[in-house]
mmCIF file with all atom_site columns, C-alpha atoms in Angstrom:
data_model
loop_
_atom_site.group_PDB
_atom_site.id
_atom_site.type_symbol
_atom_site.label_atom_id
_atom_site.label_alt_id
_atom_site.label_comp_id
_atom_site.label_asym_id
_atom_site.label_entity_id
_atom_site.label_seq_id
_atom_site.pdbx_PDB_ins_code
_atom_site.Cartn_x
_atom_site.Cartn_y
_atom_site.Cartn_z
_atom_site.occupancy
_atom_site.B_iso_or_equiv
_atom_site.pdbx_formal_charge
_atom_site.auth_seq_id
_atom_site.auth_comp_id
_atom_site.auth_asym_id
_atom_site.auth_atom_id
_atom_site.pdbx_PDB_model_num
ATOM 1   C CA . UNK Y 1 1   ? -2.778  14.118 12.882  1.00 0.00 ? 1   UNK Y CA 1
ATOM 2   C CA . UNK Y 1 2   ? -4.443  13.587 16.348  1.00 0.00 ? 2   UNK Y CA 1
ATOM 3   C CA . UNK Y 1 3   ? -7.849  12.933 14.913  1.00 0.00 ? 3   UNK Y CA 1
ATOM 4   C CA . UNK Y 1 4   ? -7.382  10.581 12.107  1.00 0.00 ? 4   UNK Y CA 1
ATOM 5   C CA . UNK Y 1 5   ? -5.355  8.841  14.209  1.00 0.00 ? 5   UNK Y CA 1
ATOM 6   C CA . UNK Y 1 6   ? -8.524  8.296  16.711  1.00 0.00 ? 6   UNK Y CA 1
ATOM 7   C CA . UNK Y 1 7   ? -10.602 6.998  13.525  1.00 0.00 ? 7   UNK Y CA 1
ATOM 8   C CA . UNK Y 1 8   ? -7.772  5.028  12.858  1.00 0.00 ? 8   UNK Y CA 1
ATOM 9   C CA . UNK Y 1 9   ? -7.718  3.699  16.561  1.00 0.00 ? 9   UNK Y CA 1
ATOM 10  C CA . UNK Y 1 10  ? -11.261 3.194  16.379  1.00 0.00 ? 10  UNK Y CA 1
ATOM 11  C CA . UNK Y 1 11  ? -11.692 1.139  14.100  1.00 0.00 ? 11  UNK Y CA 1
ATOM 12  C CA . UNK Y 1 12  ? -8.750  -0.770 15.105  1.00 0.00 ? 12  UNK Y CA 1
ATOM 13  C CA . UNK Y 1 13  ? -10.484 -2.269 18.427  1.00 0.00 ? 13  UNK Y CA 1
ATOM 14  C CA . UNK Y 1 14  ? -12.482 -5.460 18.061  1.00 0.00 ? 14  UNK Y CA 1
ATOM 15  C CA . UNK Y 1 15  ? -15.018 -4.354 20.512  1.00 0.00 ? 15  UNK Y CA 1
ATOM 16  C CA . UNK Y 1 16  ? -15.853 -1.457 18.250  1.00 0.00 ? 16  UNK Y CA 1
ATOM 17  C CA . UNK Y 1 17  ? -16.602 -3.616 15.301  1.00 0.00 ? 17  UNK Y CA 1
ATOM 18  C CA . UNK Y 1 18  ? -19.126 -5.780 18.108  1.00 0.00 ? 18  UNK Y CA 1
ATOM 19  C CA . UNK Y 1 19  ? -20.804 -2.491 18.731  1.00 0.00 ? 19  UNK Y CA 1
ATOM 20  C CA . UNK Y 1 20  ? -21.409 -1.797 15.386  1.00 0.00 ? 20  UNK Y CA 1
ATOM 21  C CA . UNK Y 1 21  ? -22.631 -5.023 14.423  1.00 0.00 ? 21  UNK Y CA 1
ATOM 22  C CA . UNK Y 1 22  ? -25.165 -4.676 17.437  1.00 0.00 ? 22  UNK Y CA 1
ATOM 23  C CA . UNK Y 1 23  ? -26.654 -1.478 16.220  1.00 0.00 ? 23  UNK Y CA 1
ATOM 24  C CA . UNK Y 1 24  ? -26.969 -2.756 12.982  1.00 0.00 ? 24  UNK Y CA 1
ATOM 25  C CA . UNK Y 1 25  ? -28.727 -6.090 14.216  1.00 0.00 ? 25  UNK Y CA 1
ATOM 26  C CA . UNK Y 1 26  ? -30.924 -3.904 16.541  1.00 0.00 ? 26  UNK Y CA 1
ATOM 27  C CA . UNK Y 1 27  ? -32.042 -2.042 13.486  1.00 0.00 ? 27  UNK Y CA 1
ATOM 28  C CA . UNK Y 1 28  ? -29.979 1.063  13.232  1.00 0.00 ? 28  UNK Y CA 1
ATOM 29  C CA . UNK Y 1 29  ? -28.911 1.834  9.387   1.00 0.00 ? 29  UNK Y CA 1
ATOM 30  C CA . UNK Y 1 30  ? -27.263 4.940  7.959   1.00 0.00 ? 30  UNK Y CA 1
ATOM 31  C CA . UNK Y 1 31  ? -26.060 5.036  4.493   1.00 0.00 ? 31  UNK Y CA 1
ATOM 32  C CA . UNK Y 1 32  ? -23.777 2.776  2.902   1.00 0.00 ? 32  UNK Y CA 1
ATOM 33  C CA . UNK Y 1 33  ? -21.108 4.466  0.875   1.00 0.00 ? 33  UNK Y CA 1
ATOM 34  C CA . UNK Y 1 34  ? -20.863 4.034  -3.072  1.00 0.00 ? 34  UNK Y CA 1
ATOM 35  C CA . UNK Y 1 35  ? -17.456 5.451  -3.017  1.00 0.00 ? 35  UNK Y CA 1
ATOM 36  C CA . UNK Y 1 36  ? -15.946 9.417  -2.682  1.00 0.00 ? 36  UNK Y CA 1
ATOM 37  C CA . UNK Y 1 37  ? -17.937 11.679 -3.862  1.00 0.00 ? 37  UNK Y CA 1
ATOM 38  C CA . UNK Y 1 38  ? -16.690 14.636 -5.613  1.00 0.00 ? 38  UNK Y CA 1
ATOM 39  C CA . UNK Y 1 39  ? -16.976 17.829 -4.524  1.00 0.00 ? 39  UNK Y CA 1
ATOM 40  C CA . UNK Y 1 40  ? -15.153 21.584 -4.705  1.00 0.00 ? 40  UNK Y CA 1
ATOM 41  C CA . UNK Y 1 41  ? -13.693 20.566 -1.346  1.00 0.00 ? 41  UNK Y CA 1
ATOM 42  C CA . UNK Y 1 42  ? -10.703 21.866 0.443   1.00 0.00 ? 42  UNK Y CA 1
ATOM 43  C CA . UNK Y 1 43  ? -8.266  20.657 -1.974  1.00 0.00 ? 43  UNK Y CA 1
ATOM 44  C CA . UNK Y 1 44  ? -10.132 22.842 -4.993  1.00 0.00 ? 44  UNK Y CA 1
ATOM 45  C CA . UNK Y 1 45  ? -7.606  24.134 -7.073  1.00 0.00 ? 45  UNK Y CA 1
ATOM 46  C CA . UNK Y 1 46  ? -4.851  22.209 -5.090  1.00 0.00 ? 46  UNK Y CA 1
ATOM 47  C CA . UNK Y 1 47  ? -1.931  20.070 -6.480  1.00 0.00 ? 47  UNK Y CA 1
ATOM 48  C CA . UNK Y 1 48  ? -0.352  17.272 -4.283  1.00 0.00 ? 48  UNK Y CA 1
ATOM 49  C CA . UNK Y 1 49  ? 2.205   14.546 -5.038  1.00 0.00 ? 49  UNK Y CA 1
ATOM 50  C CA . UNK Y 1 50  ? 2.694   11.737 -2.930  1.00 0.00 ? 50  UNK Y CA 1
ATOM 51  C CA . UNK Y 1 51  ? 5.663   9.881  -1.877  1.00 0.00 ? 51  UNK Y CA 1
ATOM 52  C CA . UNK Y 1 52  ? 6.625   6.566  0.054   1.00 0.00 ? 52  UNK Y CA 1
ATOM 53  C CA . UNK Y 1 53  ? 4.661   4.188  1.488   1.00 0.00 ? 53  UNK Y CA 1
ATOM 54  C CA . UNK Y 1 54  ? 2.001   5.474  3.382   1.00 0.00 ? 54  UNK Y CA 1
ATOM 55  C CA . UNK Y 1 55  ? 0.456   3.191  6.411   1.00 0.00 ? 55  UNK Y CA 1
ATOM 56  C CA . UNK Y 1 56  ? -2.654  2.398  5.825   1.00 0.00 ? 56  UNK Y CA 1
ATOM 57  C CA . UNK Y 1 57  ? -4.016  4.023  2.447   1.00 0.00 ? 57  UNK Y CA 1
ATOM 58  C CA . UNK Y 1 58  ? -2.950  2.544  -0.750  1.00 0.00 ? 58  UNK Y CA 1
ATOM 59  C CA . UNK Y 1 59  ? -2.058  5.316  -3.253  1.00 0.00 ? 59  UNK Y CA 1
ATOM 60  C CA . UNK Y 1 60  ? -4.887  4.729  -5.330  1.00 0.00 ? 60  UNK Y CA 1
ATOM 61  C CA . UNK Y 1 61  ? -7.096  5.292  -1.979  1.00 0.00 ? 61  UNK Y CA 1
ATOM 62  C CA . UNK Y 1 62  ? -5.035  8.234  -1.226  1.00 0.00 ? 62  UNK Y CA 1
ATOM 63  C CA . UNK Y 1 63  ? -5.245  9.610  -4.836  1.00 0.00 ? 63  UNK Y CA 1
ATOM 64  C CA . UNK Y 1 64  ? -9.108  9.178  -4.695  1.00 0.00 ? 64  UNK Y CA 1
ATOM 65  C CA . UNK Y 1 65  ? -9.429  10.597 -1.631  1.00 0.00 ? 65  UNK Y CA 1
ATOM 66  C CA . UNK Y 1 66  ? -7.808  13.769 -2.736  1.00 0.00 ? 66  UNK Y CA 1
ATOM 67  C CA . UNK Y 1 67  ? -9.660  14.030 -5.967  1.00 0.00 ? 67  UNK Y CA 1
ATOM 68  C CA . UNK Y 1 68  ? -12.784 13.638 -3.952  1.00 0.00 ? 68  UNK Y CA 1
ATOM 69  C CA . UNK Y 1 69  ? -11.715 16.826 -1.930  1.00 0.00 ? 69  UNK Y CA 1
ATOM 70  C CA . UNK Y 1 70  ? -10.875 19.115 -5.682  1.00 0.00 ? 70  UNK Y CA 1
ATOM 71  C CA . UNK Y 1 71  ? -7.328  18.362 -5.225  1.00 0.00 ? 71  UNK Y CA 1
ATOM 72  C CA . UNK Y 1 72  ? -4.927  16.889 -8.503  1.00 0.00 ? 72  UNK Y CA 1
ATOM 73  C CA . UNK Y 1 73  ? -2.325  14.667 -7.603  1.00 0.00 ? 73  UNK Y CA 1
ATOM 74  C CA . UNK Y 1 74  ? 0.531   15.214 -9.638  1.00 0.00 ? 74  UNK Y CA 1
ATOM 75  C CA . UNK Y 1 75  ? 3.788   12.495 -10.469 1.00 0.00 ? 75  UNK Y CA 1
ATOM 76  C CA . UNK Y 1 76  ? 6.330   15.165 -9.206  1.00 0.00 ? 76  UNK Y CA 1
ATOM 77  C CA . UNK Y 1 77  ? 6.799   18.083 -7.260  1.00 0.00 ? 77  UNK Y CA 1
ATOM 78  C CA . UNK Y 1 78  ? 7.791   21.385 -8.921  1.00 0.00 ? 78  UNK Y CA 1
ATOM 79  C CA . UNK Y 1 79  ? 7.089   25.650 -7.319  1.00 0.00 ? 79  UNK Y CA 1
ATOM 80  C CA . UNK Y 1 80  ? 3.364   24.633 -7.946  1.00 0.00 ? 80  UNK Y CA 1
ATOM 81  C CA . UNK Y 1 81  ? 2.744   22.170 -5.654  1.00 0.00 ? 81  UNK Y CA 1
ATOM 82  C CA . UNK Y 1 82  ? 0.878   22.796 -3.059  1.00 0.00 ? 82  UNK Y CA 1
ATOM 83  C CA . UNK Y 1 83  ? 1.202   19.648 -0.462  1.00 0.00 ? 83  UNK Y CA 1
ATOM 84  C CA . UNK Y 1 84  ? 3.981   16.905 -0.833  1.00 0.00 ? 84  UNK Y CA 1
ATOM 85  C CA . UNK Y 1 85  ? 2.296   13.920 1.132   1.00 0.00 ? 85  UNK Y CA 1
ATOM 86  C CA . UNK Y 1 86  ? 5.107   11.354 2.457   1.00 0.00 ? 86  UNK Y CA 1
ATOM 87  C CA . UNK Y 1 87  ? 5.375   7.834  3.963   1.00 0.00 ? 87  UNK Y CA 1
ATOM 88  C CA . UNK Y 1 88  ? 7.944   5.553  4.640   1.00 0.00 ? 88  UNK Y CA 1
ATOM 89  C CA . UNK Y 1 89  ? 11.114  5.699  2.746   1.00 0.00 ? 89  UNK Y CA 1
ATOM 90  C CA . UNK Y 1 90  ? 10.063  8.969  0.817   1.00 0.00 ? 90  UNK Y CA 1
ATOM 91  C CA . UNK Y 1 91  ? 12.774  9.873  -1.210  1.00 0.00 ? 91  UNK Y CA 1
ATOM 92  C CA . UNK Y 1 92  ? 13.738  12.100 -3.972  1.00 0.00 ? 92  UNK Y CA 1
ATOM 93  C CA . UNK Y 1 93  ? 10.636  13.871 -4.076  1.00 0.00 ? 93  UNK Y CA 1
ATOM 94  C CA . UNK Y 1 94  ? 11.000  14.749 -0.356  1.00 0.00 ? 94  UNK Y CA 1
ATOM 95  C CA . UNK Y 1 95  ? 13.838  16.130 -0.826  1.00 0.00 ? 95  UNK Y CA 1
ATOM 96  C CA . UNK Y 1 96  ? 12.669  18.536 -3.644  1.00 0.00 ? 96  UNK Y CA 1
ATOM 97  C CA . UNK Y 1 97  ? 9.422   19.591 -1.270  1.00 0.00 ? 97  UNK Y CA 1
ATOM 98  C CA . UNK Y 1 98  ? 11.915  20.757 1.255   1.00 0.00 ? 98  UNK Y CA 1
ATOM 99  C CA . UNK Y 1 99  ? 14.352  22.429 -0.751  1.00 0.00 ? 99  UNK Y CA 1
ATOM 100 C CA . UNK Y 1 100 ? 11.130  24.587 -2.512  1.00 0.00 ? 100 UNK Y CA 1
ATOM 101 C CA . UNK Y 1 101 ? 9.337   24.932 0.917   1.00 0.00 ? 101 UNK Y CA 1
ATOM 102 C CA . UNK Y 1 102 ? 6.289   22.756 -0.519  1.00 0.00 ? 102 UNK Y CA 1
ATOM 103 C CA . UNK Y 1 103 ? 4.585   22.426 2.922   1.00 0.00 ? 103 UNK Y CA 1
ATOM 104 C CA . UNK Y 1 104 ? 5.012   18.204 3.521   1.00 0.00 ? 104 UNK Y CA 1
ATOM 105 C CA . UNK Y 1 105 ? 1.989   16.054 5.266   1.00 0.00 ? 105 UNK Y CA 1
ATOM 106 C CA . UNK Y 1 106 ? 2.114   12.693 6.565   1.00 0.00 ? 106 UNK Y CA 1
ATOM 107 C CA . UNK Y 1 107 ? -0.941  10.373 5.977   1.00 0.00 ? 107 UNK Y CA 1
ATOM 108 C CA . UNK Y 1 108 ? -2.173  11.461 9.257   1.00 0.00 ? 108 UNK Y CA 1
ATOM 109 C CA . UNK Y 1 109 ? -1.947  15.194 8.458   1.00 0.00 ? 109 UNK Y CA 1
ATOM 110 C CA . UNK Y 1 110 ? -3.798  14.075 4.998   1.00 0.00 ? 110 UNK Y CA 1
ATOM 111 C CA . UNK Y 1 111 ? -6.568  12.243 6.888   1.00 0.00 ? 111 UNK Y CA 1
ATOM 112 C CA . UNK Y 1 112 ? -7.393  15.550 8.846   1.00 0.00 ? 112 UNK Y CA 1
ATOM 113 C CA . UNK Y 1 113 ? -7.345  17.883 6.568   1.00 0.00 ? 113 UNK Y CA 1
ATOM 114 C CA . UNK Y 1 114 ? -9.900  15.812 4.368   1.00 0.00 ? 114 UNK Y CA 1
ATOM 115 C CA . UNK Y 1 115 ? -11.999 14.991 8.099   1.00 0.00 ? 115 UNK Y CA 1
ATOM 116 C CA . UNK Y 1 116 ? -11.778 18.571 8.862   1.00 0.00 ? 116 UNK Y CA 1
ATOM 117 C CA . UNK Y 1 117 ? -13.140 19.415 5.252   1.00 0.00 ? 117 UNK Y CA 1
ATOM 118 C CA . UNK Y 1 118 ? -15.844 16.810 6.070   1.00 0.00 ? 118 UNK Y CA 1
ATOM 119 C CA . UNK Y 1 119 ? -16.873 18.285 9.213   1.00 0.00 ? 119 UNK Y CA 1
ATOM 120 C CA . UNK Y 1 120 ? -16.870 21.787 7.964   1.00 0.00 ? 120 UNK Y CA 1
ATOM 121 C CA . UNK Y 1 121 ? -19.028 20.953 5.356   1.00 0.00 ? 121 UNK Y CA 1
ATOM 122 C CA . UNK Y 1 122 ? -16.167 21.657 2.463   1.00 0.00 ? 122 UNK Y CA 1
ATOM 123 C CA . UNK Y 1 123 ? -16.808 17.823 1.423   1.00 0.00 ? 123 UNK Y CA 1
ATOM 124 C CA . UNK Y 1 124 ? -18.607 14.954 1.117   1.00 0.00 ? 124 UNK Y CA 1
ATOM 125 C CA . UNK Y 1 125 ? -16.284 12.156 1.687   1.00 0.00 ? 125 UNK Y CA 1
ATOM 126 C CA . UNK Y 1 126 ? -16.763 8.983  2.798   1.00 0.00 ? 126 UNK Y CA 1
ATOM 127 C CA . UNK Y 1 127 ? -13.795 6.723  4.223   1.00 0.00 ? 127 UNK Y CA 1
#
């Protein structure tokens, strides 16, 4: 949760978006993303169902995002699911996770596991 909340802090302050736009004006490029990029990734073989509102990722985002990493996202949560991602107001589905000991990530949890897949060279995602 720590680290994608950094990136998330990041690219929050104005100043960063100024330095940014001075590389690129002084000629520094990297590649633009085309979207996620599919992979094996962490989330190979994993099932995840999402719940709530999360903060800053839509659930389509969120959904790509996973299926970028090999994950499935699923509509509910039964013994097979692997990760229950919840937001605000989560409900029912919550619930369920806990009572089957489905292990439960925020958005923040979410964002670094898929950054620490990145990193480790599990994935090729690009946020």
């Amino acid at each position: 949760p720590i680290v994608a909340q950094s990136i998330q802090q990041f690219f929050a302050e104005p100043h960063n978006h100024e330095v940014i736009a001075t590389l690129r004006g002084a000629g520094v490029h990297w590649p633009e993303s085309t979207g996620l990029q599919q992979s094996a990734g962490i989330l190979a073989g994993k099932t995840l169902v999402l719940t709530g509102t999360l903060p800053t990722l839509s659930r389509d985002a969120a959904k790509d995002h996973i299926e970028a990493a090999g994950g499935k996202v699923a509509g509910s949560v039964s013994k097979k699911t692997d990760y229950v991602v919840a937001g605000v107001e989560a409900g029912s589905k919550l619930d369920k996770a806990q009572q089957l000991g489905v292990a439960i990530l925020d958005e923040a949890g979410l964002l670094a596991l898929l950054a620490s897949a990145d990193a480790s060279g599990q994935g090729s995602l690009s946020f």
